[in-house]
mmCIF file of C-alpha atoms (C1' of nucleotides) in Angstrom:
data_model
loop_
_atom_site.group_PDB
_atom_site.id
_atom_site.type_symbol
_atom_site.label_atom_id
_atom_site.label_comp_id
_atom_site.label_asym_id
_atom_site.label_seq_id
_atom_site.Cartn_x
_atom_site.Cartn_y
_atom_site.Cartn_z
ATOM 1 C CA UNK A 1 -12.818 30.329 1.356
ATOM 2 C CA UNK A 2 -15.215 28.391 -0.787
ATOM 3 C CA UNK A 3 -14.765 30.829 -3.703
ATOM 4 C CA UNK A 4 -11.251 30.134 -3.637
ATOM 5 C CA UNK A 5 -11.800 26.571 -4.913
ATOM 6 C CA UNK A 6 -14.717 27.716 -7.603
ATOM 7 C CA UNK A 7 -12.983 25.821 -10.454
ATOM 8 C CA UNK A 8 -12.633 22.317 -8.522
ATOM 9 C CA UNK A 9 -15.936 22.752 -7.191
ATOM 10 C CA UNK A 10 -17.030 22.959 -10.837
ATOM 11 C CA UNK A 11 -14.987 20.132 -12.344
ATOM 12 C CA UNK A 12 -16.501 17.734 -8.907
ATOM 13 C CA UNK A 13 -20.314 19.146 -9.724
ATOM 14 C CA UNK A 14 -19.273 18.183 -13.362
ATOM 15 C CA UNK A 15 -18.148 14.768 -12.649
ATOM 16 C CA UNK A 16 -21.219 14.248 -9.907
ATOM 17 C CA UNK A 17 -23.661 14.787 -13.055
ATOM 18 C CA UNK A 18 -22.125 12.357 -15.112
ATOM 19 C CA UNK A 19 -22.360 10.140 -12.698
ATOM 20 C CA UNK A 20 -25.722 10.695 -11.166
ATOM 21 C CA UNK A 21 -24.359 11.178 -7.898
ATOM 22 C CA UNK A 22 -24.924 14.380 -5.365
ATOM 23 C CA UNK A 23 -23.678 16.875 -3.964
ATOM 24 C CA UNK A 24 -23.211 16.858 -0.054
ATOM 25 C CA UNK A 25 -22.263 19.226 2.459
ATOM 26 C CA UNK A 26 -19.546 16.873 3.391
ATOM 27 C CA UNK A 27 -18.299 16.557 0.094
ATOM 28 C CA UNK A 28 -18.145 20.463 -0.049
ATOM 29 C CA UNK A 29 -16.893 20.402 3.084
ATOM 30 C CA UNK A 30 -13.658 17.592 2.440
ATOM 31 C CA UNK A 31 -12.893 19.411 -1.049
ATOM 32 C CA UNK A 32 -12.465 22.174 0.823
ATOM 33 C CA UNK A 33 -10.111 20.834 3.365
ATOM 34 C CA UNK A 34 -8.082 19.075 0.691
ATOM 35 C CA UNK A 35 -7.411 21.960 -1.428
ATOM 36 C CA UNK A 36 -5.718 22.981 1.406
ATOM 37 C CA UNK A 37 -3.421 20.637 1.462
ATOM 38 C CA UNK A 38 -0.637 18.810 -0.786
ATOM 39 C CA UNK A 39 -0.466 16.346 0.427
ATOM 40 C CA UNK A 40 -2.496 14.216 2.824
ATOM 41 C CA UNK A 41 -3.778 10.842 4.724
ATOM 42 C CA UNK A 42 -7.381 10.183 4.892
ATOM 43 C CA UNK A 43 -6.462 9.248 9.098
ATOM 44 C CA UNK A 44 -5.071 12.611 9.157
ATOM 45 C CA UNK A 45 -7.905 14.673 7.268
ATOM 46 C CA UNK A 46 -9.929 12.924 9.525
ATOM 47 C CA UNK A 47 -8.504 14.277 12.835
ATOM 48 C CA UNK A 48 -8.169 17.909 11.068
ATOM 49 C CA UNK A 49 -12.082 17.704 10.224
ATOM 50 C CA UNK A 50 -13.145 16.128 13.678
ATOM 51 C CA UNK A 51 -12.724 19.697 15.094
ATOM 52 C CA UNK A 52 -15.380 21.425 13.357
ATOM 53 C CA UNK A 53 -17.214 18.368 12.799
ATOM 54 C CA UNK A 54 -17.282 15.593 15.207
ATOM 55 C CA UNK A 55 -20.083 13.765 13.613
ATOM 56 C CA UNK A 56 -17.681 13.176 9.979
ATOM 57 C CA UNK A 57 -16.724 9.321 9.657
ATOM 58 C CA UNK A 58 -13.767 8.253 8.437
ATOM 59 C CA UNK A 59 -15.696 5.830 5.865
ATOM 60 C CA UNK A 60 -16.683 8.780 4.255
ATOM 61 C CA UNK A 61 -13.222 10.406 4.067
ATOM 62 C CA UNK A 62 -12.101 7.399 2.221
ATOM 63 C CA UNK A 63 -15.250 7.467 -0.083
ATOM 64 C CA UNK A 64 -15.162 10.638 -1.089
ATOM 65 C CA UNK A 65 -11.256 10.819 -1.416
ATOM 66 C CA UNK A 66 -11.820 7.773 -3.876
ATOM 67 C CA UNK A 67 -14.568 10.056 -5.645
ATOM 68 C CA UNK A 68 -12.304 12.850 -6.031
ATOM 69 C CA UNK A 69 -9.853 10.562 -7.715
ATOM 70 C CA UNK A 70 -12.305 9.287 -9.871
ATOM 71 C CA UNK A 71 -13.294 12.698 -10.724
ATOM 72 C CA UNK A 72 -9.591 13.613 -11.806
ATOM 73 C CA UNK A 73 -8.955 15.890 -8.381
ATOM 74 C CA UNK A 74 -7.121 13.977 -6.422
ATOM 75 C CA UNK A 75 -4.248 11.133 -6.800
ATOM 76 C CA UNK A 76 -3.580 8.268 -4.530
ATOM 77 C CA UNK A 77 0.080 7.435 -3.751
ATOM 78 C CA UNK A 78 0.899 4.505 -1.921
ATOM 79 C CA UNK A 79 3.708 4.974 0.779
ATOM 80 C CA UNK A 80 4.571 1.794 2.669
ATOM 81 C CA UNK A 81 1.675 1.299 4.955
ATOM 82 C CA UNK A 82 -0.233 4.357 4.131
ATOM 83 C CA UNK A 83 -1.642 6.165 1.711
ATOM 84 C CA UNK A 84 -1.468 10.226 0.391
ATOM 85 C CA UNK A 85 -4.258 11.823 -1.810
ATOM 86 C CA UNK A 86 -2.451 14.352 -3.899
ATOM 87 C CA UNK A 87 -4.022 17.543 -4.981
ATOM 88 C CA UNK A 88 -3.354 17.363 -8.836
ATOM 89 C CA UNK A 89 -6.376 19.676 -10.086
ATOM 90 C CA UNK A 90 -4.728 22.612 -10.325
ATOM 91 C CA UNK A 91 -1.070 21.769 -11.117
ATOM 92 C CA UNK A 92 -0.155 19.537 -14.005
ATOM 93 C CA UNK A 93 1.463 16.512 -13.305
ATOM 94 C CA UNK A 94 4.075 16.335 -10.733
ATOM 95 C CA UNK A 95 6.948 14.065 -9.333
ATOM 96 C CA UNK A 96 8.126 13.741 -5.756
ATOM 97 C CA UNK A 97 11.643 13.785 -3.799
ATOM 98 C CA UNK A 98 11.144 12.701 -0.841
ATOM 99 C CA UNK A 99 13.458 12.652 2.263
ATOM 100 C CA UNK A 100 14.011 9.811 4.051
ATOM 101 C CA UNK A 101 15.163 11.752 7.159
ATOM 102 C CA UNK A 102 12.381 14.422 8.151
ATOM 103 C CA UNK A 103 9.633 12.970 5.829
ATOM 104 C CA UNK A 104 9.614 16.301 3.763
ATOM 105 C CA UNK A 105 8.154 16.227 0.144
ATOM 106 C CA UNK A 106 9.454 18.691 -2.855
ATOM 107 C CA UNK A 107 7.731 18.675 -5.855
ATOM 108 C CA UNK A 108 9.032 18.946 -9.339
ATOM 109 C CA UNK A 109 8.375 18.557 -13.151
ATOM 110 C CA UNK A 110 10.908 17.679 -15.687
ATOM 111 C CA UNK A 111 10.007 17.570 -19.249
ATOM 112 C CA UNK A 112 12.581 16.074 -20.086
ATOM 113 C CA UNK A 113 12.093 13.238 -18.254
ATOM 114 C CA UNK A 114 8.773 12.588 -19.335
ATOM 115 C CA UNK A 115 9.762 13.201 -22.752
ATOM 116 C CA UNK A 116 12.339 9.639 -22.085
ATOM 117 C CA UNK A 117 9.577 7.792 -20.483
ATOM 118 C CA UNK A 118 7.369 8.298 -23.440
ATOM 119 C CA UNK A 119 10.393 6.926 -25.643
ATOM 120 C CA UNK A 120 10.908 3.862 -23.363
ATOM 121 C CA UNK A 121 7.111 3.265 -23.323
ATOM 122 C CA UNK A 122 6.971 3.588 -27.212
ATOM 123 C CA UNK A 123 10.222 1.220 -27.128
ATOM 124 C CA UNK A 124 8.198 -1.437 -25.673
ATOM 125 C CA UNK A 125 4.751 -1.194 -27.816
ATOM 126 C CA UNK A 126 3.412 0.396 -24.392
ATOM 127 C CA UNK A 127 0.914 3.565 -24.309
ATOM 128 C CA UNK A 128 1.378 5.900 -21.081
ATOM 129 C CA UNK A 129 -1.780 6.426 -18.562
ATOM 130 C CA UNK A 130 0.061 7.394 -15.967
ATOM 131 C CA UNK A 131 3.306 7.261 -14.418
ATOM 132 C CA UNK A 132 5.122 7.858 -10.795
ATOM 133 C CA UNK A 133 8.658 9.084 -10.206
ATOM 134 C CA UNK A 134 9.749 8.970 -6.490
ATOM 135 C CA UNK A 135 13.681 9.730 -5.597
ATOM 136 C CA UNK A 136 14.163 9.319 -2.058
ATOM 137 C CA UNK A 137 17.471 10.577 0.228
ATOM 138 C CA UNK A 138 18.258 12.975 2.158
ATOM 139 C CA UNK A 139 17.784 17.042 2.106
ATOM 140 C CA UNK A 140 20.350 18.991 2.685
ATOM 141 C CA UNK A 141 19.339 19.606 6.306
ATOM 142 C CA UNK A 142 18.990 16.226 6.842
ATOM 143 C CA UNK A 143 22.614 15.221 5.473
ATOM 144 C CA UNK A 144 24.393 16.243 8.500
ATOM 145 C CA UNK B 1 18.106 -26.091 -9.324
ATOM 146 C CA UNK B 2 20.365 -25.431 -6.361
ATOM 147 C CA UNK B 3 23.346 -25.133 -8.176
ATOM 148 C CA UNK B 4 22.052 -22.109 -10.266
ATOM 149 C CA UNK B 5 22.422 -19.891 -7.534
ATOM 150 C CA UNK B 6 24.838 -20.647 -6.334
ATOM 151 C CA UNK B 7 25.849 -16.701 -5.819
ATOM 152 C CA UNK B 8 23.043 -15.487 -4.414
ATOM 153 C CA UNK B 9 23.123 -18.305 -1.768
ATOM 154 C CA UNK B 10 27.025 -16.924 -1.124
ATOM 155 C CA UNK B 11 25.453 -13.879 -0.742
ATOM 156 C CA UNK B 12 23.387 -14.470 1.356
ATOM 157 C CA UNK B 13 25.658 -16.775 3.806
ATOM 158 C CA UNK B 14 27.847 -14.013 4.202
ATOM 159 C CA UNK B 15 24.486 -11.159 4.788
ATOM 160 C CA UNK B 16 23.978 -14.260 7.872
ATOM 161 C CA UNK B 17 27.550 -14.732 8.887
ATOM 162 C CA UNK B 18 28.301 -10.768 9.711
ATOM 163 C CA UNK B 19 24.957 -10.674 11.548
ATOM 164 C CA UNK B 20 25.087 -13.924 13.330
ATOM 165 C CA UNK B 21 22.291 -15.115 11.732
ATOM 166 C CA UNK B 22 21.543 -19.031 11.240
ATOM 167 C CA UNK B 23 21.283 -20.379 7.884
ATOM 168 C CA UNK B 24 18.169 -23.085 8.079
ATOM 169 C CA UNK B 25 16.238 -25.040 5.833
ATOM 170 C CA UNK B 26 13.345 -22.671 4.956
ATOM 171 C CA UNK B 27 15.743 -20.070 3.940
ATOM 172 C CA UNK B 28 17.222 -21.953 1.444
ATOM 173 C CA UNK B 29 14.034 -23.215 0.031
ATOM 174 C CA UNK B 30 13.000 -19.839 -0.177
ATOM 175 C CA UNK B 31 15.253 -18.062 -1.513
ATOM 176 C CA UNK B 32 15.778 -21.112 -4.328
ATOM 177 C CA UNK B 33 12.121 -20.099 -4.932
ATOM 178 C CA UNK B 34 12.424 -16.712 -5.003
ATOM 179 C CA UNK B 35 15.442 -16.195 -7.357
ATOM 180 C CA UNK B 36 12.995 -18.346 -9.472
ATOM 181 C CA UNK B 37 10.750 -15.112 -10.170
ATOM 182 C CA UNK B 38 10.809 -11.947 -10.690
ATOM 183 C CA UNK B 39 8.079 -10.132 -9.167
ATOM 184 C CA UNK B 40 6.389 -11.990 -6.284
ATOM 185 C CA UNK B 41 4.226 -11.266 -3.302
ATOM 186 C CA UNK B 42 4.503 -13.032 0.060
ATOM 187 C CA UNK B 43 0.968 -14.634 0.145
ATOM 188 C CA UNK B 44 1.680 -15.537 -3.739
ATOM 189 C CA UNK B 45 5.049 -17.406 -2.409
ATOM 190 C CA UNK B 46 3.617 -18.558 0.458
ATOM 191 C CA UNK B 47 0.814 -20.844 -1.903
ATOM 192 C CA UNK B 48 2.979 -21.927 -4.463
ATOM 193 C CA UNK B 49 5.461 -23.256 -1.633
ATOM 194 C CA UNK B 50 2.757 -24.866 0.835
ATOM 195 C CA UNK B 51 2.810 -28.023 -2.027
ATOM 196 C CA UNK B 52 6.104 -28.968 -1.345
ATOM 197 C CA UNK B 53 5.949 -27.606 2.114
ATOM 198 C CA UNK B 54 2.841 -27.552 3.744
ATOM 199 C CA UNK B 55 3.885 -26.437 7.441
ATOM 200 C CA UNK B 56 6.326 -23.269 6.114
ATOM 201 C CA UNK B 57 4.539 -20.226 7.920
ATOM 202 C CA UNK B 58 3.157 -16.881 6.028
ATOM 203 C CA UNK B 59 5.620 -15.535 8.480
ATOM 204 C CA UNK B 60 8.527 -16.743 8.032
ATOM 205 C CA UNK B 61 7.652 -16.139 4.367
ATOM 206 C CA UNK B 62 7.523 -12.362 5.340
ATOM 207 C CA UNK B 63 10.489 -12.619 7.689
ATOM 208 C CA UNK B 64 12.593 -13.954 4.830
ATOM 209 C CA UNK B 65 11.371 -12.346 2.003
ATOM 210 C CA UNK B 66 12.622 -8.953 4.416
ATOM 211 C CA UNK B 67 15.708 -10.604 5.283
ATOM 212 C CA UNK B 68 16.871 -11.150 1.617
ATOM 213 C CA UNK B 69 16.037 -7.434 1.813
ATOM 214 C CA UNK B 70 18.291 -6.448 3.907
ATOM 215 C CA UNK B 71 20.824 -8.582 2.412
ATOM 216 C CA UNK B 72 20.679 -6.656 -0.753
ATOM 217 C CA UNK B 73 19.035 -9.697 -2.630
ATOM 218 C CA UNK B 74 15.739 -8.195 -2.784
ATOM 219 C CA UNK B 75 13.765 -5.386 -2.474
ATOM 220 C CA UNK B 76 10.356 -4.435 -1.625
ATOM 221 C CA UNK B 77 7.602 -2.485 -3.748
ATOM 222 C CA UNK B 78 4.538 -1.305 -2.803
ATOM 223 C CA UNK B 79 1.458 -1.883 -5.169
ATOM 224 C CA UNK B 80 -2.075 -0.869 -3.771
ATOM 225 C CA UNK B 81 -2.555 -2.801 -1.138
ATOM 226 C CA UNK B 82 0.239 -5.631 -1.666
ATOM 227 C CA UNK B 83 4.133 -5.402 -1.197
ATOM 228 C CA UNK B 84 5.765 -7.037 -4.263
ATOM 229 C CA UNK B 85 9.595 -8.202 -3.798
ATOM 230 C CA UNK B 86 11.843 -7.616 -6.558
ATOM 231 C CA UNK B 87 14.988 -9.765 -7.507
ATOM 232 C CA UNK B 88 17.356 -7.185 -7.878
ATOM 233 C CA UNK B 89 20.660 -9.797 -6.905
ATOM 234 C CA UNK B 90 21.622 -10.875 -10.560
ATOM 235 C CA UNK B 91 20.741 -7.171 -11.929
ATOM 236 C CA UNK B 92 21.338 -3.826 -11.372
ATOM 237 C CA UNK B 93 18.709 -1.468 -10.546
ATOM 238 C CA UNK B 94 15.796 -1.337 -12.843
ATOM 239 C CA UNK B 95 12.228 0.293 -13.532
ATOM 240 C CA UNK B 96 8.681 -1.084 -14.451
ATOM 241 C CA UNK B 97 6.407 -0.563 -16.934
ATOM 242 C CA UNK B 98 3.335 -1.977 -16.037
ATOM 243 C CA UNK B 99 0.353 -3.053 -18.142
ATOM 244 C CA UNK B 100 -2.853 -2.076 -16.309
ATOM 245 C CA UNK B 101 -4.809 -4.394 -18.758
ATOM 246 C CA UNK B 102 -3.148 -7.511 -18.012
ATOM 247 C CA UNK B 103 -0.600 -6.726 -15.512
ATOM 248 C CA UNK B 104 1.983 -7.416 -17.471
ATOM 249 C CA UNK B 105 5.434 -6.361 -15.959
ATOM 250 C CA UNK B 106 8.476 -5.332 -18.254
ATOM 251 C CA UNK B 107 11.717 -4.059 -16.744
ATOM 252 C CA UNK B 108 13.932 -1.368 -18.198
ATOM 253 C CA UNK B 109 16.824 0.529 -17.675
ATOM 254 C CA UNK B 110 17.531 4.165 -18.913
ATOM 255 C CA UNK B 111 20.933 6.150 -18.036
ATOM 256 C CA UNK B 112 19.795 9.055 -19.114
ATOM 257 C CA UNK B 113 16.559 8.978 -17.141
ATOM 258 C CA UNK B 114 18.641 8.013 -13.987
ATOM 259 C CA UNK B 115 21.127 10.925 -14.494
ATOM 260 C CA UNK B 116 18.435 14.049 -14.812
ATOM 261 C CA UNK B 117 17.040 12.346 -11.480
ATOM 262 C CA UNK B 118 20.507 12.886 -10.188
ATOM 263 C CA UNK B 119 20.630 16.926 -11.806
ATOM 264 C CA UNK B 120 17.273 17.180 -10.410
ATOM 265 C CA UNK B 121 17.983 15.961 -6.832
ATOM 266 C CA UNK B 122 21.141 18.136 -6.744
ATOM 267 C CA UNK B 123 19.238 21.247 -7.794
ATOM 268 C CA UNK B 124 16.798 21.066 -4.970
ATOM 269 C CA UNK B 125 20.013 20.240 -2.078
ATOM 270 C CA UNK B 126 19.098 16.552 -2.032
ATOM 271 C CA UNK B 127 21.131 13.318 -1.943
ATOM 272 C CA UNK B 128 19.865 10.459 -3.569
ATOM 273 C CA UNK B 129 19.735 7.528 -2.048
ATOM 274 C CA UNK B 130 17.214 5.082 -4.143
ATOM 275 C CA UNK B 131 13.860 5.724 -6.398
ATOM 276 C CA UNK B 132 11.119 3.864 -8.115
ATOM 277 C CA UNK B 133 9.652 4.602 -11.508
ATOM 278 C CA UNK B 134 7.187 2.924 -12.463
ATOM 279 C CA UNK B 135 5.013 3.841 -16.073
ATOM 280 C CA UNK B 136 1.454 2.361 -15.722
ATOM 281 C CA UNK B 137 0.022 1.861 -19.115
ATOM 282 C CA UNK B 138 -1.681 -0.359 -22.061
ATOM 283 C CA UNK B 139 0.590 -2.965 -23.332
ATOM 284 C CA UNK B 140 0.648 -3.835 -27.541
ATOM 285 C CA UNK B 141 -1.693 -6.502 -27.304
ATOM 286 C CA UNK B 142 -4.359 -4.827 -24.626
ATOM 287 C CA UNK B 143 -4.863 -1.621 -26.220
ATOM 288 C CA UNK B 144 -7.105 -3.352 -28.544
ATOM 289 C "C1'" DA C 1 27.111 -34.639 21.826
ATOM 290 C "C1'" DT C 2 26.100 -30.349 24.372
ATOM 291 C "C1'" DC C 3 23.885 -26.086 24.889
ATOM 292 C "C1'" DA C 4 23.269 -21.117 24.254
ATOM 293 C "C1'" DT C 5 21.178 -18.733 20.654
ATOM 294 C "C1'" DT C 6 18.365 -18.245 16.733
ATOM 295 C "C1'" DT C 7 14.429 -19.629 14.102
ATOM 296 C "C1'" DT C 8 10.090 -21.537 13.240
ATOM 297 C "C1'" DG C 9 4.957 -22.181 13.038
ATOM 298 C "C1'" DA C 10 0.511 -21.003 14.512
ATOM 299 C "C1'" DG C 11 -2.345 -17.890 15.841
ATOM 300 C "C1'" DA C 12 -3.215 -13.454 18.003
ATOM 301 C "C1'" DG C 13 -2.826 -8.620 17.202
ATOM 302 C "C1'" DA C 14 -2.139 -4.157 14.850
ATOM 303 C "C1'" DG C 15 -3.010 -0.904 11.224
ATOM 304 C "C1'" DT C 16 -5.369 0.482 7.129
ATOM 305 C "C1'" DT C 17 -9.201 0.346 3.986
ATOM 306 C "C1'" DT C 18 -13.765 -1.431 2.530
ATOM 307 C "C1'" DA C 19 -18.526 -3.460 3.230
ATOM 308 C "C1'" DT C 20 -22.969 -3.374 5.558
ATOM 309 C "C1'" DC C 21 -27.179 -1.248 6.575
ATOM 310 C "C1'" DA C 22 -30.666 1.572 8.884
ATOM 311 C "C1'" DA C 23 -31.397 6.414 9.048
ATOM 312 C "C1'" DT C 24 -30.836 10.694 6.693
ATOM 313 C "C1'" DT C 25 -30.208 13.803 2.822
ATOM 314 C "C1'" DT C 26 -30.468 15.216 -1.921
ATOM 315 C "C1'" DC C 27 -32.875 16.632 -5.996
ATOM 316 C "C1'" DA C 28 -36.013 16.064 -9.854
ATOM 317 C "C1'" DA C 29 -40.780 16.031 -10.472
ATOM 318 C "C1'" DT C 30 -44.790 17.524 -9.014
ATOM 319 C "C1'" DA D 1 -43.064 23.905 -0.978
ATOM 320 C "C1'" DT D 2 -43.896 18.748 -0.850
ATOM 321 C "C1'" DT D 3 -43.125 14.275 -2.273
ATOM 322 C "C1'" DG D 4 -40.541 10.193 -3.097
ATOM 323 C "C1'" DA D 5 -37.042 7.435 -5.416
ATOM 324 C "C1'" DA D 6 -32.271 7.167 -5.250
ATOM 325 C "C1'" DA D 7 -27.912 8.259 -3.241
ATOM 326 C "C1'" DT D 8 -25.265 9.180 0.934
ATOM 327 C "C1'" DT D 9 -23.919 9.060 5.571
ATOM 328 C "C1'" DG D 10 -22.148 7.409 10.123
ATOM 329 C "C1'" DA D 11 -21.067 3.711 13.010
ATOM 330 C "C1'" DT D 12 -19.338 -0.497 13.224
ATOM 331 C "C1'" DA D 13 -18.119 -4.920 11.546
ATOM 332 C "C1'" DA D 14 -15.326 -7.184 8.400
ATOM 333 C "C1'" DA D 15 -11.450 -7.859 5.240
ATOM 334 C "C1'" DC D 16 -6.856 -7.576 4.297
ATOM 335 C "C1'" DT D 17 -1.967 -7.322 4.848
ATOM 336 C "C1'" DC D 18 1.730 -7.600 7.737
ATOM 337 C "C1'" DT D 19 4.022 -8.028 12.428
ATOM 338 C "C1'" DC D 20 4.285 -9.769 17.183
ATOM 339 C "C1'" DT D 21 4.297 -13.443 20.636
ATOM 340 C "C1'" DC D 22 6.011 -17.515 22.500
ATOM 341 C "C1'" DA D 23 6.630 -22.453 23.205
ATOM 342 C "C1'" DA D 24 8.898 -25.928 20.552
ATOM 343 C "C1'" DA D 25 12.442 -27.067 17.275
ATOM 344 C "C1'" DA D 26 16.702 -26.347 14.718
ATOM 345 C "C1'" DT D 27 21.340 -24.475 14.191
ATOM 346 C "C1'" DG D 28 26.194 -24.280 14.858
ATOM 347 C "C1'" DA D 29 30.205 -23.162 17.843
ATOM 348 C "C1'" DT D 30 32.385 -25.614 21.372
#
DNA sequence: ATCATTTTGAGAGAGTTTATCAATTTCAAT
DNA sequence: ATTGAAATTGATAAACTCTCTCAAAATGAT
């Protein structure tokens, strides 16, 4: 299991360095967990991790979430009242579509787009960090 | 003042008339206020109107602010921790680029973006119903 | 003007995220 | 392997944003 993840592990021991901060079992521990994942709540990685560790508090989801956006891991998306930590180490840069009726998430890229957004941003004397791209309606189970 | 809006205050009577709604004073002072700006929080609104109005509630702010939502007046964005509500009444449907320097705000419009959304949504069985794109960058003047 | 209904204001309450701080853990230097 | 300065953790309090509650006030159809 943790071999799976060697390359994050590596890119979060590079970041700790910099930053002369450690390395923790729990941070091993919730970098594992949200590899896992796509797409998740700290509330929710909390109750997954309680099992096989009771003792994990929820302040330190949150922290170390933050630290793995920090370190270029993860990305924070703001959905109404909560908030979803994205796995973007391994995948480039992705957009959402979201449905509205059964809360399911599919992922895409378009290059396309992001070739227009660069052209708008250029338009207005802007320069890109980052963007998000959310369509929301319904899937095609949901439509009936 | 009042007579500028003098459509969006139609619009709104008639968003209160098919719900049996009441039209009262603090509605109309806030939504007077609100078509006044273009991106505004509820706590923002709710100091800038407690000099004219020192007794108007944070709630009722909220309450209305939701209301012009539902009348298709506004609508609501979520920014980190704050909601932001958009004017969208006088204008059709628009997307943000934001300046993370100075948070600077500029609106835009792209067809083209809009309609490989559309391709997009159709190729994964989905039915659009709204989105939000927002670009979060350096504007001209805070790259420097 | 009357009165059923809606709205308001003020504060309590709910939900999510961050701050505090003593105790524990990490890791570089012995 | 041991030490010790510095970082981290867990538990809880606090902060923050937004909604709920409810008595008092305002609205608008009659």
């Amino acid at each position: 299991m943790a071999n799976k993840h060697v390359k994050e592990m590596e890119a979060l021991r590079e970041h700790l360095g910099k930053h002369q901060l450690k390395l923790t079992r729990q941070r091993e521990l919730i970098l594992s967990a949200f590899l896992r994942q796509e797409h998740i709540t700290a509330e929710a990685m909390y109750h997954q991790l309680a099992k096989s560790d009771p003792h994990l508090g929820l302040a330190t989801i949150y922290r170390t979430l933050n630290l793995f956006c920090d370190a270029g891991l993860a990305q924070a998306r703001h959905f109404g009242s909560q908030t979803k930590y994205d796995n973007v180490s391994h995948k480039g840069h992705h957009d959402h579509l979201i449905c509205t009726g059964c809360e399911k998430i599919v992922e895409f890229e378009n290059e396309e787009i992001e070739r227009l957004q660069e052209e708008v941003a250029t338009q207005n004397g802007f320069t890109i960090k980052t963007h998000r791209l959310e369509l929301y309606g319904l899937c095609s189970r949901c439509r009936h």
